[in-house]
């Protein structure tokens, strides 16, 4: 016996002429379709750097395939010595393998499992490589008969991002990424995406950029480094083909001008990452993802907070939160999503980490994995936060230091309370006029029982949120409820308001949320419309009834009817709420808000003119949605500019008592 793999056993045999051959016998429990796919691919892959097919058949009830016999060692065994290859031999090996992959790709075959164990070095020479094991290779023009939709096929450490996500339509550039991983390991003696288990590795592939190889090998040829990092591009549309990769590798050793570093995470926008724990993973090869990540509730929660769901195997969830906006926007959305998911992921722990532009060590996935390790010291499901996320979340969420780390407990119920910076209370300075204007509007709404509205406009960092804190602390006549602008799902903002007024907490189970909303509506609305209104408010708040009525089923089939019904229910609900006490609805970042929610809010203003309702929005300058809504509901605009020098000095002196004037001048 020469070796044993996942599909069968390989023996050294001889053919009729007495020449040595490799005889691979299919394991009785192996996938016959996959074995046949390997045979089909081998028969078509007649290339000097791909193992040669000889014959196949069935003998004594056993399926077999015969291939050429190779003398030497596979690359995996060569690299086990811990001694990396030099740039030139590694580049020669890489260019030769890229040529073999190019041959496969032109015949619309994707290897899908390029790794050191599937690269054989004849006579142990890197210049004489051969590709082995086409067992999971697949023709691009054929539907997948071997794996179900969304299945993950390959070896985690060498898997392209699109393969890790289980995407359909994977092409030859996935093999190029895998070859880039192989070459990285060949020249550094370490994997570009190292992790404690498969989930950790896949998280790094999906989120992290690899450390530049020259950090470990300072004398590495710059062209070799450029080729490897280009092959490891996560965006498949920007990744080279096998032919382009071969051309880059063939230039290694030529005189090179300075090679610019590729764009890294440190140069991109800040991103927050959410990763949940999973059962222990030890398998080297992942063949299926767990069904959890396809659960509609998980998808809806991530989408609701404008995140990107990256599926992982073994019940793990990986989601990223980035894009336009300040770092705090991303971290807040990740935290809100984690709290929403808490009711659906059972005993799993969750980690939230944020990338800082000035530092990428340790990586995002490493930091998240470390937090999840810490969480294993308790059986209580926990949401752990890294130190980079802490200052972005502290003002909006309840965070607690525990023996396992910093734990996110809940969202703060409102924006009131003392504000601190570095633990020291600070005054709101330079906003007296704006604050007085808003307080007057709130009191007018509450005392005269009229609808009033305002929009606070300012660039990021101008103090919009701080002004809201001060307003809520001073305007005691009104009960404030807050929401944040979200636009991925219809009625996202309106749904937040319903859930918060009804007292539905983050992480509530579906049954708890439903019971809360049932009880809330029962105390607000009566008559024949009450039950239907409960169903419609549940549609908005993602708290559906178990058995929808015929009226709701019929309304869902007609966009005009369901839209009008939701509008009636929302207005009736707010009318009942404001009849009990003056109400203030505060929506931050209305420029991100979904259009259906804005339509509902405009309808409230028109229908509830004699009710004590105060609407307050924050927006960045030039946001068209905010401008349109402000015009429609005649909202008072409060524009925030830069603080005056005197106000800035007062702020600094509050923060640094006794600071010399020179220090104050420098900070201001």
CSV table of N, CA, C and O in Angstrom, one decimal, residues 244-328:
chain,number,residue,atom,x,y,z
A,244,UNK,N,-2.6,34.6,-16.3
A,244,UNK,CA,-2.0,35.9,-15.8
A,244,UNK,C,-1.0,35.6,-14.6
A,244,UNK,O,0.0,36.2,-14.4
A,245,UNK,N,-1.4,34.7,-13.7
A,245,UNK,CA,-0.6,34.3,-12.6
A,245,UNK,C,0.7,33.7,-13.1
A,245,UNK,O,1.8,34.0,-12.5
A,246,UNK,N,0.6,32.8,-14.1
A,246,UNK,CA,1.9,32.2,-14.7
A,246,UNK,C,2.8,33.3,-15.2
A,246,UNK,O,4.0,33.2,-14.9
A,247,UNK,N,2.3,34.3,-15.9
A,247,UNK,CA,3.1,35.4,-16.4
A,247,UNK,C,3.8,36.1,-15.3
A,247,UNK,O,5.0,36.5,-15.4
A,248,UNK,N,3.1,36.4,-14.2
A,248,UNK,CA,3.7,37.1,-13.1
A,248,UNK,C,4.8,36.3,-12.4
A,248,UNK,O,5.9,36.8,-12.1
A,249,UNK,N,4.6,35.0,-12.3
A,249,UNK,CA,5.6,34.1,-11.7
A,249,UNK,C,6.8,33.9,-12.6
A,249,UNK,O,7.9,33.7,-12.1
A,250,UNK,N,6.6,33.9,-13.9
A,250,UNK,CA,7.7,33.8,-14.8
A,250,UNK,C,8.6,35.0,-14.7
A,250,UNK,O,9.8,35.0,-15.2
A,251,UNK,N,8.1,36.2,-14.2
A,251,UNK,CA,9.0,37.4,-14.1
A,251,UNK,C,9.8,37.4,-12.9
A,251,UNK,O,10.6,38.3,-12.7
A,252,UNK,N,9.6,36.5,-11.9
A,252,UNK,CA,10.3,36.5,-10.7
A,252,UNK,C,11.8,36.3,-11.0
A,252,UNK,O,12.2,35.4,-11.8
A,253,UNK,N,12.7,37.0,-10.4
A,253,UNK,CA,14.1,37.0,-10.7
A,253,UNK,C,14.6,38.0,-11.6
A,253,UNK,O,15.8,38.4,-11.6
A,254,UNK,N,13.6,38.7,-12.3
A,254,UNK,CA,14.0,39.8,-13.2
A,254,UNK,C,14.2,41.0,-12.3
A,254,UNK,O,13.7,41.1,-11.2
A,255,UNK,N,15.0,42.0,-12.8
A,255,UNK,CA,15.2,43.2,-12.0
A,255,UNK,C,13.8,43.9,-11.8
A,255,UNK,O,13.0,44.0,-12.8
A,256,UNK,N,13.5,44.3,-10.6
A,256,UNK,CA,12.2,44.8,-10.3
A,256,UNK,C,12.3,46.2,-9.8
A,256,UNK,O,13.2,46.6,-9.0
A,257,UNK,N,11.4,47.1,-10.3
A,257,UNK,CA,11.3,48.4,-9.7
A,257,UNK,C,10.5,48.2,-8.4
A,257,UNK,O,10.1,47.1,-8.1
A,258,UNK,N,10.4,49.3,-7.6
A,258,UNK,CA,9.8,49.2,-6.3
A,258,UNK,C,8.3,48.7,-6.5
A,258,UNK,O,7.6,49.2,-7.4
A,259,UNK,N,7.9,47.7,-5.8
A,259,UNK,CA,6.6,47.1,-5.8
A,259,UNK,C,5.7,47.8,-4.7
A,259,UNK,O,6.0,47.7,-3.6
A,260,UNK,N,4.7,48.4,-5.1
A,260,UNK,CA,3.8,49.1,-4.2
A,260,UNK,C,3.0,48.0,-3.4
A,260,UNK,O,2.6,47.0,-4.0
A,261,UNK,N,2.8,48.2,-2.1
A,261,UNK,CA,2.0,47.3,-1.3
A,261,UNK,C,0.6,47.3,-1.8
A,261,UNK,O,0.1,48.4,-2.1
A,262,UNK,N,-0.1,46.2,-1.9
A,262,UNK,CA,-1.5,46.2,-2.2
A,262,UNK,C,-2.3,46.8,-1.1
A,262,UNK,O,-1.9,46.9,0.0
A,263,UNK,N,-3.5,47.2,-1.5
A,263,UNK,CA,-4.4,47.8,-0.5
A,263,UNK,C,-4.7,46.8,0.6
A,263,UNK,O,-5.1,45.7,0.3
A,264,UNK,N,-4.5,47.2,1.8
A,264,UNK,CA,-4.8,46.3,2.9
A,264,UNK,C,-5.9,46.8,3.8
A,264,UNK,O,-6.4,47.9,3.6
A,265,UNK,N,-6.3,46.0,4.7
A,265,UNK,CA,-7.4,46.3,5.6
A,265,UNK,C,-7.2,47.6,6.3
A,265,UNK,O,-8.0,48.4,6.6
A,266,UNK,N,-5.9,47.8,6.7
A,266,UNK,CA,-5.6,49.0,7.4
A,266,UNK,C,-5.8,50.3,6.6
A,266,UNK,O,-5.9,51.4,7.1
A,267,UNK,N,-5.8,50.2,5.2
A,267,UNK,CA,-6.0,51.3,4.4
A,267,UNK,C,-7.5,51.5,4.0
A,267,UNK,O,-7.8,52.5,3.4
A,268,UNK,N,-8.3,50.4,4.2
A,268,UNK,CA,-9.7,50.5,3.9
A,268,UNK,C,-10.5,51.1,5.0
A,268,UNK,O,-10.0,51.4,6.1
A,269,UNK,N,-11.8,51.2,4.8
A,269,UNK,CA,-12.6,51.7,5.8
A,269,UNK,C,-12.6,50.7,7.0
A,269,UNK,O,-12.5,49.5,6.8
A,270,UNK,N,-12.9,51.2,8.2
A,270,UNK,CA,-13.0,50.4,9.4
A,270,UNK,C,-14.2,49.5,9.2
A,270,UNK,O,-15.2,49.8,8.7
A,271,UNK,N,-14.0,48.2,9.7
A,271,UNK,CA,-15.1,47.3,9.6
A,271,UNK,C,-15.2,46.6,11.0
A,271,UNK,O,-14.2,46.3,11.7
A,272,UNK,N,-16.5,46.3,11.3
A,272,UNK,CA,-16.7,45.5,12.5
A,272,UNK,C,-17.1,44.1,12.1
A,272,UNK,O,-17.8,43.9,11.1
A,273,UNK,N,-16.7,43.1,12.9
A,273,UNK,CA,-17.0,41.7,12.5
A,273,UNK,C,-17.7,41.0,13.7
A,273,UNK,O,-17.3,41.2,14.9
A,274,UNK,N,-18.7,40.2,13.4
A,274,UNK,CA,-19.4,39.4,14.4
A,274,UNK,C,-19.2,37.9,14.0
A,274,UNK,O,-19.4,37.5,12.9
A,275,UNK,N,-18.7,37.2,15.0
A,275,UNK,CA,-18.4,35.8,14.9
A,275,UNK,C,-19.0,35.0,16.0
A,275,UNK,O,-18.8,35.4,17.2
A,276,UNK,N,-19.8,33.9,15.7
A,276,UNK,CA,-20.4,33.1,16.8
A,276,UNK,C,-19.6,31.9,17.0
A,276,UNK,O,-18.9,31.4,16.0
A,277,UNK,N,-19.6,31.3,18.1
A,277,UNK,CA,-18.9,30.0,18.4
A,277,UNK,C,-19.6,28.9,17.7
A,277,UNK,O,-20.8,29.0,17.3
A,278,UNK,N,-19.0,27.7,17.7
A,278,UNK,CA,-19.6,26.5,17.1
A,278,UNK,C,-19.0,25.3,17.9
A,278,UNK,O,-18.0,25.4,18.7
A,279,UNK,N,-19.5,24.1,17.6
A,279,UNK,CA,-18.9,22.9,18.2
A,279,UNK,C,-17.5,22.8,17.8
A,279,UNK,O,-17.0,23.3,16.8
A,280,UNK,N,-16.7,22.0,18.6
A,280,UNK,CA,-15.3,21.7,18.2
A,280,UNK,C,-15.2,21.2,16.8
A,280,UNK,O,-15.9,20.3,16.4
A,281,UNK,N,-14.2,21.7,16.1
A,281,UNK,CA,-14.0,21.3,14.7
A,281,UNK,C,-12.6,20.8,14.5
A,281,UNK,O,-11.7,21.5,14.8
A,282,UNK,N,-12.5,19.6,14.1
A,282,UNK,CA,-11.1,19.0,13.9
A,282,UNK,C,-10.9,18.5,12.5
A,282,UNK,O,-9.8,18.2,12.0
A,283,UNK,N,-12.0,18.3,11.7
A,283,UNK,CA,-11.9,17.7,10.3
A,283,UNK,C,-11.0,18.6,9.4
A,283,UNK,O,-11.2,19.9,9.5
A,284,UNK,N,-10.2,18.0,8.6
A,284,UNK,CA,-9.4,18.8,7.7
A,284,UNK,C,-10.2,19.3,6.5
A,284,UNK,O,-9.9,20.3,5.9
A,285,UNK,N,-11.1,18.5,6.1
A,285,UNK,CA,-11.9,18.9,4.9
A,285,UNK,C,-13.3,19.1,5.3
A,285,UNK,O,-14.0,18.3,5.9
A,286,UNK,N,-13.9,20.2,4.8
A,286,UNK,CA,-15.3,20.6,5.1
A,286,UNK,C,-16.1,20.2,3.8
A,286,UNK,O,-15.8,20.7,2.8
A,287,UNK,N,-17.1,19.5,4.0
A,287,UNK,CA,-17.9,19.1,2.8
A,287,UNK,C,-19.3,19.7,2.9
A,287,UNK,O,-20.0,19.8,1.9
A,288,UNK,N,-19.8,20.0,4.1
A,288,UNK,CA,-21.1,20.6,4.2
A,288,UNK,C,-21.2,21.7,5.2
A,288,UNK,O,-20.5,21.6,6.2
A,289,UNK,N,-22.0,22.7,5.0
A,289,UNK,CA,-22.2,23.7,6.0
A,289,UNK,C,-23.4,23.4,6.8
A,289,UNK,O,-24.3,22.7,6.3
A,290,UNK,N,-23.5,23.9,8.0
A,290,UNK,CA,-24.6,23.6,8.8
A,290,UNK,C,-25.8,24.4,8.3
A,290,UNK,O,-25.7,25.5,7.8
A,291,UNK,N,-27.0,23.9,8.5
A,291,UNK,CA,-28.2,24.5,8.0
A,291,UNK,C,-28.5,25.8,8.8
A,291,UNK,O,-29.3,26.6,8.3
A,292,UNK,N,-27.9,26.1,9.9
A,292,UNK,CA,-28.2,27.2,10.7
A,292,UNK,C,-28.1,28.5,10.0
A,292,UNK,O,-28.9,29.4,10.0
A,293,UNK,N,-27.0,28.6,9.2
A,293,UNK,CA,-26.7,29.9,8.5
A,293,UNK,C,-27.7,30.2,7.4
A,293,UNK,O,-27.7,31.3,6.9
A,294,UNK,N,-28.5,29.2,7.0
A,294,UNK,CA,-29.5,29.5,6.0
A,294,UNK,C,-30.8,29.8,6.7
A,294,UNK,O,-31.8,30.1,6.0
A,295,UNK,N,-30.9,29.8,8.0
A,295,UNK,CA,-32.1,30.1,8.7
A,295,UNK,C,-32.6,31.5,8.4
A,295,UNK,O,-31.8,32.5,8.4
A,296,UNK,N,-33.9,31.6,8.1
A,296,UNK,CA,-34.4,32.9,7.7
A,296,UNK,C,-34.2,34.0,8.8
A,296,UNK,O,-34.0,35.1,8.4
A,297,UNK,N,-34.3,33.6,10.0
A,297,UNK,CA,-34.2,34.6,11.1
A,297,UNK,C,-32.8,35.2,11.2
A,297,UNK,O,-32.6,36.3,11.4
A,298,UNK,N,-31.8,34.3,11.0
A,298,UNK,CA,-30.4,34.8,11.0
A,298,UNK,C,-30.2,35.7,9.8
A,298,UNK,O,-29.6,36.8,10.0
A,299,UNK,N,-30.6,35.3,8.6
A,299,UNK,CA,-30.4,36.2,7.5
A,299,UNK,C,-31.2,37.5,7.7
A,299,UNK,O,-30.6,38.6,7.3
A,300,UNK,N,-32.4,37.5,8.2
A,300,UNK,CA,-33.1,38.7,8.4
A,300,UNK,C,-32.5,39.6,9.4
A,300,UNK,O,-32.4,40.8,9.2
A,301,UNK,N,-31.9,39.0,10.5
A,301,UNK,CA,-31.3,39.9,11.5
A,301,UNK,C,-30.1,40.6,10.9
A,301,UNK,O,-29.9,41.8,11.2
A,302,UNK,N,-29.2,39.9,10.2
A,302,UNK,CA,-28.0,40.5,9.6
A,302,UNK,C,-28.4,41.5,8.6
A,302,UNK,O,-27.9,42.6,8.5
A,303,UNK,N,-29.4,41.2,7.7
A,303,UNK,CA,-29.8,42.2,6.7
A,303,UNK,C,-30.5,43.4,7.4
A,303,UNK,O,-30.3,44.5,6.9
A,304,UNK,N,-31.2,43.2,8.5
A,304,UNK,CA,-31.9,44.3,9.1
A,304,UNK,C,-30.8,45.4,9.6
A,304,UNK,O,-31.1,46.6,9.7
A,305,UNK,N,-29.6,44.9,9.9
A,305,UNK,CA,-28.6,45.8,10.4
A,305,UNK,C,-27.5,46.1,9.4
A,305,UNK,O,-26.4,46.5,9.7
A,306,UNK,N,-27.9,45.9,8.1
A,306,UNK,CA,-27.1,46.3,7.0
A,306,UNK,C,-25.7,45.6,7.1
A,306,UNK,O,-24.7,46.1,6.8
A,307,UNK,N,-25.7,44.3,7.5
A,307,UNK,CA,-24.5,43.5,7.5
A,307,UNK,C,-24.4,42.6,6.3
A,307,UNK,O,-25.4,42.4,5.6
A,308,UNK,N,-23.3,42.0,6.2
A,308,UNK,CA,-23.1,41.0,5.1
A,308,UNK,C,-22.9,39.6,5.8
A,308,UNK,O,-21.9,39.5,6.6
A,309,UNK,N,-23.7,38.7,5.5
A,309,UNK,CA,-23.7,37.4,6.2
A,309,UNK,C,-22.7,36.5,5.3
A,309,UNK,O,-22.9,36.3,4.2
A,310,UNK,N,-21.7,36.0,6.0
A,310,UNK,CA,-20.7,35.1,5.4
A,310,UNK,C,-20.9,33.8,6.1
A,310,UNK,O,-20.6,33.6,7.2
A,311,UNK,N,-21.4,32.8,5.3
A,311,UNK,CA,-21.7,31.5,5.9
A,311,UNK,C,-20.5,30.7,6.3
A,311,UNK,O,-19.5,30.7,5.5
A,312,UNK,N,-20.5,30.0,7.4
A,312,UNK,CA,-19.5,29.2,7.8
A,312,UNK,C,-20.1,27.8,8.2
A,312,UNK,O,-21.2,27.7,8.6
A,313,UNK,N,-19.2,26.8,8.2
A,313,UNK,CA,-19.8,25.4,8.6
A,313,UNK,C,-19.9,25.3,10.1
A,313,UNK,O,-19.5,26.2,10.9
A,314,UNK,N,-20.5,24.2,10.5
A,314,UNK,CA,-20.5,23.8,11.9
A,314,UNK,C,-21.3,24.8,12.8
A,314,UNK,O,-20.8,25.2,13.9
A,315,UNK,N,-22.4,25.4,12.3
A,315,UNK,CA,-23.2,26.2,13.1
A,315,UNK,C,-22.7,27.6,13.4
A,315,UNK,O,-23.2,28.4,14.2
A,316,UNK,N,-21.5,28.0,12.8
A,316,UNK,CA,-21.0,29.3,13.1
A,316,UNK,C,-21.6,30.3,12.2
A,316,UNK,O,-22.0,30.0,11.1
A,317,UNK,N,-21.6,31.5,12.6
A,317,UNK,CA,-22.1,32.7,11.8
A,317,UNK,C,-21.0,33.7,11.8
A,317,UNK,O,-20.5,34.1,12.8
A,318,UNK,N,-20.7,34.2,10.6
A,318,UNK,CA,-19.7,35.3,10.4
A,318,UNK,C,-20.4,36.4,9.7
A,318,UNK,O,-21.0,36.1,8.6
A,319,UNK,N,-20.5,37.6,10.2
A,319,UNK,CA,-21.1,38.7,9.5
A,319,UNK,C,-20.2,39.9,9.6
A,319,UNK,O,-19.5,40.1,10.7
A,320,UNK,N,-20.1,40.7,8.6
A,320,UNK,CA,-19.3,41.9,8.6
A,320,UNK,C,-20.2,43.2,8.5
A,320,UNK,O,-21.2,43.1,7.8
A,321,UNK,N,-19.8,44.3,9.1
A,321,UNK,CA,-20.5,45.5,9.1
A,321,UNK,C,-19.6,46.6,8.7
A,321,UNK,O,-18.7,47.0,9.5
A,322,UNK,N,-19.7,47.1,7.5
A,322,UNK,CA,-18.8,48.2,7.0
A,322,UNK,C,-19.6,49.1,6.1
A,322,UNK,O,-20.8,49.3,6.2
A,323,UNK,N,-18.8,49.6,5.1
A,323,UNK,CA,-19.4,50.5,4.2
A,323,UNK,C,-19.4,52.0,4.6
A,323,UNK,O,-18.6,52.3,5.5
A,324,UNK,N,-20.2,52.8,4.0
A,324,UNK,CA,-20.2,54.3,4.4
A,324,UNK,C,-20.6,54.4,5.8
A,324,UNK,O,-21.3,53.7,6.4
A,325,UNK,N,-20.1,55.5,6.4
A,325,UNK,CA,-20.4,55.8,7.8
A,325,UNK,C,-19.2,55.8,8.7
A,325,UNK,O,-18.1,55.3,8.3
A,326,UNK,N,-19.4,56.3,9.9
A,326,UNK,CA,-18.3,56.3,10.9
A,326,UNK,C,-18.1,55.0,11.5
A,326,UNK,O,-19.0,54.1,11.4
A,327,UNK,N,-16.9,54.7,12.1
A,327,UNK,CA,-16.7,53.4,12.7
A,327,UNK,C,-17.7,53.1,13.7
A,327,UNK,O,-18.1,51.9,13.9
A,328,UNK,N,-18.2,54.1,14.5
A,328,UNK,CA,-19.2,53.8,15.5
A,328,UNK,C,-20.5,53.2,14.8
A,328,UNK,O,-21.2,52.4,15.4
